[in-house]
PDB file of C-alpha atoms in Angstrom:
ATOM      1  CA  UNK A   9      -0.001   0.001  -0.003  1.00  0.00           C
ATOM      2  CA  UNK A  10       1.294   3.432  -0.904  1.00  0.00           C
ATOM      3  CA  UNK A  11       0.742   5.531   2.221  1.00  0.00           C
ATOM      4  CA  UNK A  12       1.307   8.755   0.271  1.00  0.00           C
ATOM      5  CA  UNK A  13       4.167   9.819   2.566  1.00  0.00           C
ATOM      6  CA  UNK A  14       6.645  10.635  -0.207  1.00  0.00           C
ATOM      7  CA  UNK A  15       8.823  13.663   0.652  1.00  0.00           C
ATOM      8  CA  UNK A  16       6.967  14.319   3.928  1.00  0.00           C
ATOM      9  CA  UNK A  17       9.327  15.531   6.664  1.00  0.00           C
ATOM     10  CA  UNK A  18       8.692  13.554   9.822  1.00  0.00           C
ATOM     11  CA  UNK A  19      10.600  13.966  13.097  1.00  0.00           C
ATOM     12  CA  UNK A  20      11.289  10.765  15.035  1.00  0.00           C
ATOM     13  CA  UNK A  21      12.756  11.244  18.504  1.00  0.00           C
ATOM     14  CA  UNK A  22      15.001   8.426  19.638  1.00  0.00           C
ATOM     15  CA  UNK A  23      15.129   7.406  16.000  1.00  0.00           C
ATOM     16  CA  UNK A  24      18.575   5.849  16.004  1.00  0.00           C
ATOM     17  CA  UNK A  25      17.786   2.601  17.824  1.00  0.00           C
ATOM     18  CA  UNK A  26      15.046   0.153  18.716  1.00  0.00           C
ATOM     19  CA  UNK A  27      11.463   1.128  17.973  1.00  0.00           C
ATOM     20  CA  UNK A  28      12.547   4.546  16.754  1.00  0.00           C
ATOM     21  CA  UNK A  29      14.912   3.058  14.199  1.00  0.00           C
ATOM     22  CA  UNK A  30      12.172   0.680  13.083  1.00  0.00           C
ATOM     23  CA  UNK A  31       9.905   3.663  12.454  1.00  0.00           C
ATOM     24  CA  UNK A  32      12.651   5.535  10.598  1.00  0.00           C
ATOM     25  CA  UNK A  33      13.272   2.531   8.337  1.00  0.00           C
ATOM     26  CA  UNK A  34       9.599   2.067   7.470  1.00  0.00           C
ATOM     27  CA  UNK A  35       9.151   5.792   6.790  1.00  0.00           C
ATOM     28  CA  UNK A  36      12.209   5.716   4.553  1.00  0.00           C
ATOM     29  CA  UNK A  37      10.770   2.788   2.598  1.00  0.00           C
ATOM     30  CA  UNK A  38       7.615   4.855   2.123  1.00  0.00           C
ATOM     31  CA  UNK A  39       9.869   7.620   0.646  1.00  0.00           C
ATOM     32  CA  UNK A  40       9.212  10.025   3.510  1.00  0.00           C
ATOM     33  CA  UNK A  41      12.115  12.046   4.936  1.00  0.00           C
ATOM     34  CA  UNK A  42      12.657  10.885   8.517  1.00  0.00           C
ATOM     35  CA  UNK A  43      14.514  13.287  10.809  1.00  0.00           C
ATOM     36  CA  UNK A  44      16.353  11.346  13.491  1.00  0.00           C
ATOM     37  CA  UNK A  45      16.627  13.162  16.821  1.00  0.00           C
ATOM     38  CA  UNK A  46      18.956  11.642  19.399  1.00  0.00           C
ATOM     39  CA  UNK A  47      21.661  12.476  21.883  1.00  0.00           C
ATOM     40  CA  UNK A  48      24.444  10.386  20.305  1.00  0.00           C
ATOM     41  CA  UNK A  49      25.714  11.651  16.964  1.00  0.00           C
ATOM     42  CA  UNK A  50      27.450   8.358  16.124  1.00  0.00           C
ATOM     43  CA  UNK A  51      24.202   6.439  16.619  1.00  0.00           C
ATOM     44  CA  UNK A  52      22.256   9.027  14.617  1.00  0.00           C
ATOM     45  CA  UNK A  53      24.708   8.861  11.734  1.00  0.00           C
ATOM     46  CA  UNK A  54      24.749   5.054  11.744  1.00  0.00           C
ATOM     47  CA  UNK A  55      20.944   5.016  11.421  1.00  0.00           C
ATOM     48  CA  UNK A  56      21.040   7.701   8.749  1.00  0.00           C
ATOM     49  CA  UNK A  57      23.680   5.863   6.757  1.00  0.00           C
ATOM     50  CA  UNK A  58      21.619   2.692   6.960  1.00  0.00           C
ATOM     51  CA  UNK A  59      18.623   4.242   5.232  1.00  0.00           C
ATOM     52  CA  UNK A  60      20.782   6.180   2.765  1.00  0.00           C
ATOM     53  CA  UNK A  61      22.525   2.965   1.707  1.00  0.00           C
ATOM     54  CA  UNK A  62      19.058   1.629   0.915  1.00  0.00           C
ATOM     55  CA  UNK A  63      18.503   4.604  -1.389  1.00  0.00           C
ATOM     56  CA  UNK A  64      16.373   6.743   0.906  1.00  0.00           C
ATOM     57  CA  UNK A  65      16.708  10.285   2.180  1.00  0.00           C
ATOM     58  CA  UNK A  66      16.900  11.399   5.803  1.00  0.00           C
ATOM     59  CA  UNK A  67      18.409  13.862   8.257  1.00  0.00           C
ATOM     60  CA  UNK A  68      19.682  13.870  11.827  1.00  0.00           C
ATOM     61  CA  UNK A  69      19.928  16.335  14.669  1.00  0.00           C
ATOM     62  CA  UNK A  70      21.879  15.784  17.880  1.00  0.00           C
ATOM     63  CA  UNK A  71      19.817  16.835  20.902  1.00  0.00           C
ATOM     64  CA  UNK A  72      19.528  15.986  24.586  1.00  0.00           C
ATOM     65  CA  UNK A  73      15.740  16.061  24.811  1.00  0.00           C
ATOM     66  CA  UNK A  74      15.659  16.409  28.601  1.00  0.00           C
ATOM     67  CA  UNK A  75      16.858  20.009  27.983  1.00  0.00           C
ATOM     68  CA  UNK A  76      14.060  22.318  26.718  1.00  0.00           C
ATOM     69  CA  UNK A  77      16.426  24.497  24.698  1.00  0.00           C
ATOM     70  CA  UNK A  78      17.705  21.476  22.763  1.00  0.00           C
ATOM     71  CA  UNK A  79      14.145  20.405  21.933  1.00  0.00           C
ATOM     72  CA  UNK A  80      13.591  23.848  20.405  1.00  0.00           C
ATOM     73  CA  UNK A  81      16.908  23.683  18.597  1.00  0.00           C
ATOM     74  CA  UNK A  82      16.037  20.287  17.091  1.00  0.00           C
ATOM     75  CA  UNK A  83      12.851  21.731  15.638  1.00  0.00           C
ATOM     76  CA  UNK A  84      14.571  24.925  14.469  1.00  0.00           C
ATOM     77  CA  UNK A  85      17.343  23.012  12.700  1.00  0.00           C
ATOM     78  CA  UNK A  86      14.774  20.790  10.963  1.00  0.00           C
ATOM     79  CA  UNK A  87      12.820  23.821   9.785  1.00  0.00           C
ATOM     80  CA  UNK A  88      15.978  25.532   8.583  1.00  0.00           C
ATOM     81  CA  UNK A  89      16.850  22.436   6.535  1.00  0.00           C
ATOM     82  CA  UNK A  90      13.425  21.641   5.087  1.00  0.00           C
ATOM     83  CA  UNK A  91      11.126  24.593   5.787  1.00  0.00           C
ATOM     84  CA  UNK A  92       8.361  22.331   7.048  1.00  0.00           C
ATOM     85  CA  UNK A  93       7.416  19.559   9.458  1.00  0.00           C
ATOM     86  CA  UNK A  94       4.573  17.220   8.442  1.00  0.00           C
ATOM     87  CA  UNK A  95       4.731  14.650  11.201  1.00  0.00           C
ATOM     88  CA  UNK A  96       6.086  14.130  14.698  1.00  0.00           C
ATOM     89  CA  UNK A  97       6.739  10.795  16.368  1.00  0.00           C
ATOM     90  CA  UNK A  98       7.448  11.183  20.088  1.00  0.00           C
ATOM     91  CA  UNK A  99       9.300   7.989  20.924  1.00  0.00           C
ATOM     92  CA  UNK A 100      12.429   8.650  22.985  1.00  0.00           C
ATOM     93  CA  UNK A 101      12.478   7.358  26.551  1.00  0.00           C
ATOM     94  CA  UNK A 102      13.677   4.657  28.897  1.00  0.00           C
ATOM     95  CA  UNK A 103      12.133   2.467  31.573  1.00  0.00           C
ATOM     96  CA  UNK A 104      14.529   3.628  34.247  1.00  0.00           C
ATOM     97  CA  UNK A 105      13.168   1.816  37.289  1.00  0.00           C
ATOM     98  CA  UNK A 106      12.486   4.812  39.528  1.00  0.00           C
ATOM     99  CA  UNK A 107      10.149   3.218  42.025  1.00  0.00           C
ATOM    100  CA  UNK A 108       8.203   4.461  45.027  1.00  0.00           C
ATOM    101  CA  UNK A 109      10.050   2.803  47.893  1.00  0.00           C
ATOM    102  CA  UNK A 110      13.588   3.234  46.560  1.00  0.00           C
ATOM    103  CA  UNK A 111      13.146   6.340  44.437  1.00  0.00           C
ATOM    104  CA  UNK A 112      13.278   9.993  45.414  1.00  0.00           C
ATOM    105  CA  UNK A 113      12.097  13.397  44.247  1.00  0.00           C
ATOM    106  CA  UNK A 114      15.143  14.153  42.115  1.00  0.00           C
ATOM    107  CA  UNK A 115      15.133  10.816  40.300  1.00  0.00           C
ATOM    108  CA  UNK A 116      11.367  11.012  39.776  1.00  0.00           C
ATOM    109  CA  UNK A 117      11.574  14.476  38.231  1.00  0.00           C
ATOM    110  CA  UNK A 118      14.558  13.516  36.065  1.00  0.00           C
ATOM    111  CA  UNK A 119      12.583  10.538  34.758  1.00  0.00           C
ATOM    112  CA  UNK A 120       9.611  12.759  33.879  1.00  0.00           C
ATOM    113  CA  UNK A 121      11.955  14.959  31.862  1.00  0.00           C
ATOM    114  CA  UNK A 122      13.508  11.941  30.161  1.00  0.00           C
ATOM    115  CA  UNK A 123      10.187  10.309  29.357  1.00  0.00           C
ATOM    116  CA  UNK A 124       7.326  12.824  29.259  1.00  0.00           C
ATOM    117  CA  UNK A 125       8.237  16.503  29.277  1.00  0.00           C
ATOM    118  CA  UNK A 126       9.984  16.406  25.894  1.00  0.00           C
ATOM    119  CA  UNK A 127       6.832  14.900  24.332  1.00  0.00           C
ATOM    120  CA  UNK A 128       5.123  18.171  25.225  1.00  0.00           C
ATOM    121  CA  UNK A 129       8.051  20.358  24.226  1.00  0.00           C
ATOM    122  CA  UNK A 130       8.599  18.757  20.817  1.00  0.00           C
ATOM    123  CA  UNK A 131       4.909  19.096  19.960  1.00  0.00           C
ATOM    124  CA  UNK A 132       4.845  22.654  21.300  1.00  0.00           C
ATOM    125  CA  UNK A 133       7.798  23.802  19.204  1.00  0.00           C
ATOM    126  CA  UNK A 134       6.706  21.910  16.075  1.00  0.00           C
ATOM    127  CA  UNK A 135       3.088  23.053  16.281  1.00  0.00           C
ATOM    128  CA  UNK A 136       3.334  26.191  14.161  1.00  0.00           C
ATOM    129  CA  UNK A 137       4.618  24.139  11.217  1.00  0.00           C
ATOM    130  CA  UNK A 138       2.217  21.247  11.846  1.00  0.00           C
ATOM    131  CA  UNK A 139      -0.668  23.760  11.682  1.00  0.00           C
ATOM    132  CA  UNK A 140       0.487  24.883   8.211  1.00  0.00           C
ATOM    133  CA  UNK A 141       0.898  21.337   6.913  1.00  0.00           C
ATOM    134  CA  UNK A 142      -2.047  19.774   8.794  1.00  0.00           C
ATOM    135  CA  UNK A 143       0.423  17.186   9.998  1.00  0.00           C
ATOM    136  CA  UNK A 144       0.008  14.324  12.422  1.00  0.00           C
ATOM    137  CA  UNK A 145       1.442  13.419  15.811  1.00  0.00           C
ATOM    138  CA  UNK A 146       2.080   9.869  17.005  1.00  0.00           C
ATOM    139  CA  UNK A 147       3.075   9.274  20.629  1.00  0.00           C
ATOM    140  CA  UNK A 148       4.696   5.976  21.548  1.00  0.00           C
ATOM    141  CA  UNK A 149       3.513   4.742  24.924  1.00  0.00           C
ATOM    142  CA  UNK A 150       3.817   1.708  27.193  1.00  0.00           C
ATOM    143  CA  UNK A 151       1.507  -0.787  28.848  1.00  0.00           C
ATOM    144  CA  UNK A 152       2.926   0.237  32.235  1.00  0.00           C
ATOM    145  CA  UNK A 153       0.372   3.039  32.491  1.00  0.00           C
ATOM    146  CA  UNK A 154      -2.459   0.497  32.330  1.00  0.00           C
ATOM    147  CA  UNK A 155      -1.075  -2.722  33.786  1.00  0.00           C
ATOM    148  CA  UNK A 156       1.505  -1.484  36.254  1.00  0.00           C
ATOM    149  CA  UNK A 157       4.844  -3.244  36.457  1.00  0.00           C
ATOM    150  CA  UNK A 158       6.351  -2.605  39.853  1.00  0.00           C
ATOM    151  CA  UNK A 159       9.347  -0.453  40.761  1.00  0.00           C
ATOM    152  CA  UNK A 160       8.798   1.969  37.890  1.00  0.00           C
ATOM    153  CA  UNK A 161       6.592   4.753  39.288  1.00  0.00           C
ATOM    154  CA  UNK A 162       8.144   7.503  37.193  1.00  0.00           C
ATOM    155  CA  UNK A 163       7.977   5.613  33.901  1.00  0.00           C
ATOM    156  CA  UNK A 164       4.412   4.531  34.561  1.00  0.00           C
ATOM    157  CA  UNK A 165       3.457   8.108  35.423  1.00  0.00           C
ATOM    158  CA  UNK A 166       5.142   9.343  32.245  1.00  0.00           C
ATOM    159  CA  UNK A 167       3.160   6.913  30.160  1.00  0.00           C
ATOM    160  CA  UNK A 168      -0.062   7.852  31.877  1.00  0.00           C
ATOM    161  CA  UNK A 169       0.822  11.409  30.896  1.00  0.00           C
ATOM    162  CA  UNK A 170       1.530  10.378  27.315  1.00  0.00           C
ATOM    163  CA  UNK A 171      -1.922   8.773  27.092  1.00  0.00           C
ATOM    164  CA  UNK A 172      -3.597  11.853  28.559  1.00  0.00           C
ATOM    165  CA  UNK A 173      -1.721  14.237  26.280  1.00  0.00           C
ATOM    166  CA  UNK A 174      -2.729  12.183  23.233  1.00  0.00           C
ATOM    167  CA  UNK A 175      -6.407  12.644  24.067  1.00  0.00           C
ATOM    168  CA  UNK A 176      -5.979  16.275  25.120  1.00  0.00           C
ATOM    169  CA  UNK A 177      -4.055  17.295  22.009  1.00  0.00           C
ATOM    170  CA  UNK A 178      -6.523  15.473  19.766  1.00  0.00           C
ATOM    171  CA  UNK A 179      -9.204  17.772  21.169  1.00  0.00           C
ATOM    172  CA  UNK A 180      -7.159  20.973  21.219  1.00  0.00           C
ATOM    173  CA  UNK A 181      -5.877  20.518  17.681  1.00  0.00           C
ATOM    174  CA  UNK A 182      -9.192  19.642  16.040  1.00  0.00           C
ATOM    175  CA  UNK A 183      -9.582  23.179  14.595  1.00  0.00           C
ATOM    176  CA  UNK A 184      -6.234  22.749  12.770  1.00  0.00           C
ATOM    177  CA  UNK A 185      -7.067  19.286  11.410  1.00  0.00           C
ATOM    178  CA  UNK A 186      -4.049  17.811  13.184  1.00  0.00           C
ATOM    179  CA  UNK A 187      -4.605  14.216  14.173  1.00  0.00           C
ATOM    180  CA  UNK A 188      -2.999  12.837  17.345  1.00  0.00           C
ATOM    181  CA  UNK A 189      -2.798   9.142  18.213  1.00  0.00           C
ATOM    182  CA  UNK A 190      -0.744   6.874  20.418  1.00  0.00           C
ATOM    183  CA  UNK A 191       0.708   3.391  19.965  1.00  0.00           C
ATOM    184  CA  UNK A 192       0.887   1.416  23.191  1.00  0.00           C
ATOM    185  CA  UNK A 193       3.725  -1.080  23.339  1.00  0.00           C
ATOM    186  CA  UNK A 194       3.850  -4.102  25.643  1.00  0.00           C
ATOM    187  CA  UNK A 195       6.700  -6.494  24.943  1.00  0.00           C
ATOM    188  CA  UNK A 196       8.921  -5.462  22.014  1.00  0.00           C
ATOM    189  CA  UNK A 197      12.437  -6.855  21.679  1.00  0.00           C
ATOM    190  CA  UNK A 198      14.866  -3.953  21.343  1.00  0.00           C
ATOM    191  CA  UNK A 199      18.517  -3.460  22.351  1.00  0.00           C
ATOM    192  CA  UNK A 200      17.333  -1.887  25.614  1.00  0.00           C
ATOM    193  CA  UNK A 201      15.011  -4.810  26.264  1.00  0.00           C
ATOM    194  CA  UNK A 202      17.832  -7.236  25.563  1.00  0.00           C
ATOM    195  CA  UNK A 203      20.053  -5.421  28.056  1.00  0.00           C
ATOM    196  CA  UNK A 204      17.309  -5.694  30.694  1.00  0.00           C
ATOM    197  CA  UNK A 205      16.816  -9.408  30.055  1.00  0.00           C
ATOM    198  CA  UNK A 206      20.518 -10.003  30.514  1.00  0.00           C
ATOM    199  CA  UNK A 207      20.316  -8.668  34.084  1.00  0.00           C
ATOM    200  CA  UNK A 208      18.505 -11.841  35.159  1.00  0.00           C
ATOM    201  CA  UNK A 209      20.437 -14.936  36.339  1.00  0.00           C
ATOM    202  CA  UNK A 210      18.844 -17.045  33.589  1.00  0.00           C
ATOM    203  CA  UNK A 211      18.010 -14.650  30.738  1.00  0.00           C
ATOM    204  CA  UNK A 212      16.744 -17.273  28.291  1.00  0.00           C
ATOM    205  CA  UNK A 213      14.337 -18.731  30.838  1.00  0.00           C
ATOM    206  CA  UNK A 214      13.078 -15.257  31.765  1.00  0.00           C
ATOM    207  CA  UNK A 215      12.502 -14.366  28.123  1.00  0.00           C
ATOM    208  CA  UNK A 216      10.667 -17.628  27.518  1.00  0.00           C
ATOM    209  CA  UNK A 217       8.427 -17.000  30.525  1.00  0.00           C
ATOM    210  CA  UNK A 218       7.515 -13.540  29.222  1.00  0.00           C
ATOM    211  CA  UNK A 219       6.820 -14.574  25.643  1.00  0.00           C
ATOM    212  CA  UNK A 220       4.747 -17.479  26.909  1.00  0.00           C
ATOM    213  CA  UNK A 221       2.262 -14.951  28.323  1.00  0.00           C
ATOM    214  CA  UNK A 222       1.806 -13.025  25.077  1.00  0.00           C
ATOM    215  CA  UNK A 223      -1.529 -14.304  23.722  1.00  0.00           C
ATOM    216  CA  UNK A 224      -0.944 -13.982  19.987  1.00  0.00           C
ATOM    217  CA  UNK A 225       1.648 -16.427  18.695  1.00  0.00           C
ATOM    218  CA  UNK A 226       3.539 -16.411  22.005  1.00  0.00           C
ATOM    219  CA  UNK A 227       6.143 -14.009  20.683  1.00  0.00           C
ATOM    220  CA  UNK A 228       7.443 -10.482  21.069  1.00  0.00           C
ATOM    221  CA  UNK A 229       6.089  -7.638  18.984  1.00  0.00           C
ATOM    222  CA  UNK A 230       8.673  -6.521  16.442  1.00  0.00           C
ATOM    223  CA  UNK A 231       9.808  -2.932  15.979  1.00  0.00           C
ATOM    224  CA  UNK A 232       8.669  -3.180  12.366  1.00  0.00           C
ATOM    225  CA  UNK A 233       5.112  -4.056  13.436  1.00  0.00           C
ATOM    226  CA  UNK A 234       4.965  -0.961  15.587  1.00  0.00           C
ATOM    227  CA  UNK A 235       6.557   1.067  12.811  1.00  0.00           C
ATOM    228  CA  UNK A 236       3.984  -0.083  10.252  1.00  0.00           C
ATOM    229  CA  UNK A 237       1.196   1.157  12.512  1.00  0.00           C
ATOM    230  CA  UNK A 238       3.011   4.453  13.103  1.00  0.00           C
ATOM    231  CA  UNK A 239       3.401   5.028   9.374  1.00  0.00           C
ATOM    232  CA  UNK A 240      -0.300   4.321   8.829  1.00  0.00           C
ATOM    233  CA  UNK A 241      -1.278   6.777  11.588  1.00  0.00           C
ATOM    234  CA  UNK A 242       0.973   9.458  10.068  1.00  0.00           C
ATOM    235  CA  UNK A 243      -0.561   8.952   6.629  1.00  0.00           C
ATOM    236  CA  UNK A 244      -3.717  10.112   4.920  1.00  0.00           C
ATOM    237  CA  UNK A 245      -4.890   6.487   4.942  1.00  0.00           C
ATOM    238  CA  UNK A 246      -5.892   7.043   8.581  1.00  0.00           C
ATOM    239  CA  UNK A 247      -7.561  10.356   7.786  1.00  0.00           C
ATOM    240  CA  UNK A 248     -10.442   9.994  10.278  1.00  0.00           C
ATOM    241  CA  UNK A 249      -8.508   8.455  13.163  1.00  0.00           C
ATOM    242  CA  UNK A 250      -7.576  10.694  16.084  1.00  0.00           C
ATOM    243  CA  UNK A 251      -7.410  10.530  19.864  1.00  0.00           C
ATOM    244  CA  UNK A 252      -6.818   6.774  19.811  1.00  0.00           C
ATOM    245  CA  UNK A 253      -4.597   4.615  22.013  1.00  0.00           C
ATOM    246  CA  UNK A 254      -3.810   1.720  19.696  1.00  0.00           C
ATOM    247  CA  UNK A 255      -2.302  -1.352  21.304  1.00  0.00           C
ATOM    248  CA  UNK A 256       0.188  -3.171  19.067  1.00  0.00           C
ATOM    249  CA  UNK A 257       0.952  -5.877  21.585  1.00  0.00           C
ATOM    250  CA  UNK A 258      -0.277  -9.297  20.482  1.00  0.00           C
ATOM    251  CA  UNK A 259      -3.251  -8.950  22.820  1.00  0.00           C
ATOM    252  CA  UNK A 260      -1.040  -8.574  25.895  1.00  0.00           C
ATOM    253  CA  UNK A 261      -3.037  -5.844  27.659  1.00  0.00           C
ATOM    254  CA  UNK A 262      -6.601  -6.740  26.787  1.00  0.00           C
ATOM    255  CA  UNK A 263      -6.692 -10.514  26.330  1.00  0.00           C
ATOM    256  CA  UNK A 264      -6.566 -12.966  29.202  1.00  0.00           C
ATOM    257  CA  UNK A 265      -2.967 -14.083  29.519  1.00  0.00           C
ATOM    258  CA  UNK A 266      -4.146 -17.268  31.197  1.00  0.00           C
ATOM    259  CA  UNK A 267      -5.189 -18.478  27.740  1.00  0.00           C
ATOM    260  CA  UNK A 268      -3.256 -21.645  26.975  1.00  0.00           C
TER     261      UNK A 268
END
């Protein structure tokens, strides 16, 4: 299916690795122009080179998104390069394990800045251009806001905020015909996820136990599956879809995981 994304400039935060890279690669295949925003220039360039070697166009901006001024700079540099922004994917973040019992105020606030505040800032700074292009926003979220996980208060709170902002922005931006949706991720195998699995004494057994509870096909969601949905939500093919929290999770959140 041609999603009609050719030459559309779409910012992807955290676009150098994991789910973000998956989204960048799918957008590139659709002939869009993904703009990779990330803190590590080497990672950004590696991702950019990957899509360029496949014959696609892209761009990268180095930014530490926990700093408001760098969020603004990332948008300004993109506009200077292309003169427009037609889509924003808020994706960057990390499940940093800031819990209630063993966390503290400083760590909690730092986690909110790492996982939630830049979602607001990137949308805020990109909004003027998105209004002109009638662009779309896709927020990447996590099941933790709905299911809980334990020992991750800040990350769960951030994802609750992501869900709320998705609905709030969908309402606020109706007059500008800007659609806002969220993709909720449960278990997706990324480099960060792999690093987490390796912290257990028996990583392979832990991974098997987790995948065994995923209702559909007993397997992890792939970054490409999330990316395909993101590309659809950014495209005109989803022209009457807004304010939705779409779970791409093999039924993890809403189906009974006791199903054998």
